[in-house]
């Protein structure tokens, strides 16, 4: 993924005035509660709200934001990317969606799939 795309996604998903990603913005885009987002990224719900948890939350949100940014680039917008993320089964994963795979700690597999699609492997 290009540095420009990463920087623009960091701006879109940034917590205003901090270097960290905003859990609230990601939850809003995905249409999930903060509790569901915490479960998705594998952190305790109260960690999302804790000031001291910003680095941990940022690290946990980072793969989700990378997936959404790359899918958004390919799908033509972050709303479409969010729908894809939650509802579109990924080939070869027994009907699992990107959401399911990320929740299972396999964000790297989703990113690899998106890279393959982008380079024409699954086209």
Short mmCIF file of C-alpha atoms in Angstrom, two decimals:
data_model
loop_
_atom_site.label_atom_id
_atom_site.label_comp_id
_atom_site.label_asym_id
_atom_site.label_seq_id
_atom_site.Cartn_x
_atom_site.Cartn_y
_atom_site.Cartn_z
CA UNK A 1 0.00 0.00 0.00
CA UNK A 2 1.32 3.41 -0.84
CA UNK A 3 2.48 5.79 1.86
CA UNK A 4 0.02 8.38 0.58
CA UNK A 5 -2.90 5.99 1.05
CA UNK A 6 -1.67 5.18 4.55
CA UNK A 7 -1.32 8.85 5.40
CA UNK A 8 -4.79 9.68 4.11
CA UNK A 9 -6.30 6.78 6.05
CA UNK A 10 -4.45 7.96 9.14
CA UNK A 11 -6.05 11.38 8.65
CA UNK A 12 -9.51 9.85 8.10
CA UNK A 13 -9.26 7.57 11.11
CA UNK A 14 -7.10 9.78 13.30
CA UNK A 15 -7.98 10.92 16.78
CA UNK A 16 -7.91 14.70 16.35
CA UNK A 17 -4.83 16.33 17.84
CA UNK A 18 -3.08 13.03 18.60
CA UNK A 19 -0.89 10.66 16.58
CA UNK A 20 -3.32 7.80 17.30
CA UNK A 21 -6.15 6.16 15.38
CA UNK A 22 -9.70 6.79 16.59
CA UNK A 23 -11.60 3.71 17.74
CA UNK A 24 -14.82 5.74 17.55
CA UNK A 25 -14.29 6.65 13.88
CA UNK A 26 -13.56 3.03 12.94
CA UNK A 27 -16.59 1.78 14.93
CA UNK A 28 -18.81 4.40 13.27
CA UNK A 29 -17.63 3.46 9.77
CA UNK A 30 -18.19 -0.23 10.42
CA UNK A 31 -21.52 0.40 12.11
CA UNK A 32 -20.49 -1.51 15.23
CA UNK A 33 -20.55 -0.68 18.92
CA UNK A 34 -17.35 0.06 20.81
CA UNK A 35 -17.81 -3.32 22.56
CA UNK A 36 -18.00 -5.10 19.18
CA UNK A 37 -14.95 -3.18 17.97
CA UNK A 38 -13.01 -4.16 21.10
CA UNK A 39 -13.88 -7.79 20.46
CA UNK A 40 -12.91 -7.47 16.78
CA UNK A 41 -9.45 -6.08 17.55
CA UNK A 42 -8.85 -8.20 20.65
CA UNK A 43 -8.66 -5.55 23.37
CA UNK A 44 -10.75 -5.07 26.48
CA UNK A 45 -13.67 -2.65 26.03
CA UNK A 46 -12.36 -0.33 28.75
CA UNK A 47 -8.95 -0.19 27.01
CA UNK A 48 -10.64 1.67 24.12
CA UNK A 49 -11.67 4.49 26.44
CA UNK A 50 -8.58 4.57 28.68
CA UNK A 51 -6.13 7.39 27.98
CA UNK A 52 -3.26 5.05 28.85
CA UNK A 53 -4.48 2.49 26.31
CA UNK A 54 -3.95 4.68 23.24
CA UNK A 55 -0.80 2.92 22.00
CA UNK A 56 -2.26 -0.55 22.48
CA UNK A 57 -5.52 0.43 20.78
CA UNK A 58 -3.60 2.12 17.95
CA UNK A 59 -1.57 -1.05 17.33
CA UNK A 60 -4.72 -3.20 17.42
CA UNK A 61 -6.67 -0.85 15.11
CA UNK A 62 -3.84 -0.47 12.62
CA UNK A 63 -4.47 -3.72 10.65
CA UNK A 64 -8.21 -2.93 10.44
CA UNK A 65 -7.50 0.57 9.12
CA UNK A 66 -4.99 -0.84 6.61
CA UNK A 67 -7.57 -3.36 5.35
CA UNK A 68 -10.29 -0.69 5.13
CA UNK A 69 -7.95 1.77 3.37
CA UNK A 70 -6.84 -0.79 0.79
CA UNK A 71 -10.39 -2.09 0.25
CA UNK A 72 -11.63 1.50 0.01
CA UNK A 73 -9.06 2.27 -2.67
CA UNK A 74 -10.22 -0.76 -4.65
CA UNK A 75 -13.97 -0.49 -4.01
CA UNK A 76 -14.26 3.23 -4.55
CA UNK A 77 -14.88 4.50 -1.05
CA UNK A 78 -14.76 3.66 2.62
CA UNK A 79 -18.52 3.00 2.96
CA UNK A 80 -18.30 0.32 0.27
CA UNK A 81 -15.16 -1.03 1.91
CA UNK A 82 -16.99 -1.31 5.25
CA UNK A 83 -19.86 -3.24 3.64
CA UNK A 84 -17.37 -5.56 1.94
CA UNK A 85 -15.42 -5.98 5.21
CA UNK A 86 -18.51 -7.10 7.12
CA UNK A 87 -20.51 -9.03 4.51
CA UNK A 88 -18.49 -10.37 1.59
CA UNK A 89 -17.08 -13.90 2.08
CA UNK A 90 -13.45 -14.20 1.04
CA UNK A 91 -12.76 -17.07 -1.38
CA UNK A 92 -11.01 -20.04 0.20
CA UNK A 93 -12.03 -19.21 3.77
CA UNK A 94 -15.24 -21.27 4.12
CA UNK A 95 -17.59 -18.31 3.91
CA UNK A 96 -15.65 -16.13 6.35
CA UNK A 97 -15.60 -12.39 5.81
CA UNK A 98 -12.72 -9.98 6.39
CA UNK A 99 -14.43 -9.11 9.71
CA UNK A 100 -14.36 -12.79 10.76
CA UNK A 101 -10.72 -13.21 9.75
CA UNK A 102 -9.58 -10.03 11.51
CA UNK A 103 -11.45 -11.14 14.66
CA UNK A 104 -9.57 -14.46 14.38
CA UNK A 105 -6.23 -12.58 14.26
CA UNK A 106 -5.75 -13.09 10.52
CA UNK A 107 -5.69 -9.50 9.24
CA UNK A 108 -2.48 -10.40 7.40
CA UNK A 109 -4.43 -12.99 5.35
CA UNK A 110 -7.02 -10.36 4.40
CA UNK A 111 -4.27 -7.93 3.34
CA UNK A 112 -2.59 -10.69 1.31
CA UNK A 113 -5.93 -11.47 -0.38
CA UNK A 114 -6.47 -7.78 -1.24
CA UNK A 115 -2.92 -7.54 -2.63
CA UNK A 116 -3.61 -10.61 -4.79
CA UNK A 117 -6.88 -9.14 -6.07
CA UNK A 118 -5.20 -5.81 -6.77
CA UNK A 119 -2.45 -7.53 -8.76
CA UNK A 120 -5.03 -9.49 -10.75
CA UNK A 121 -4.65 -12.97 -9.25
CA UNK A 122 -8.36 -13.33 -8.43
CA UNK A 123 -9.69 -11.02 -11.11
#
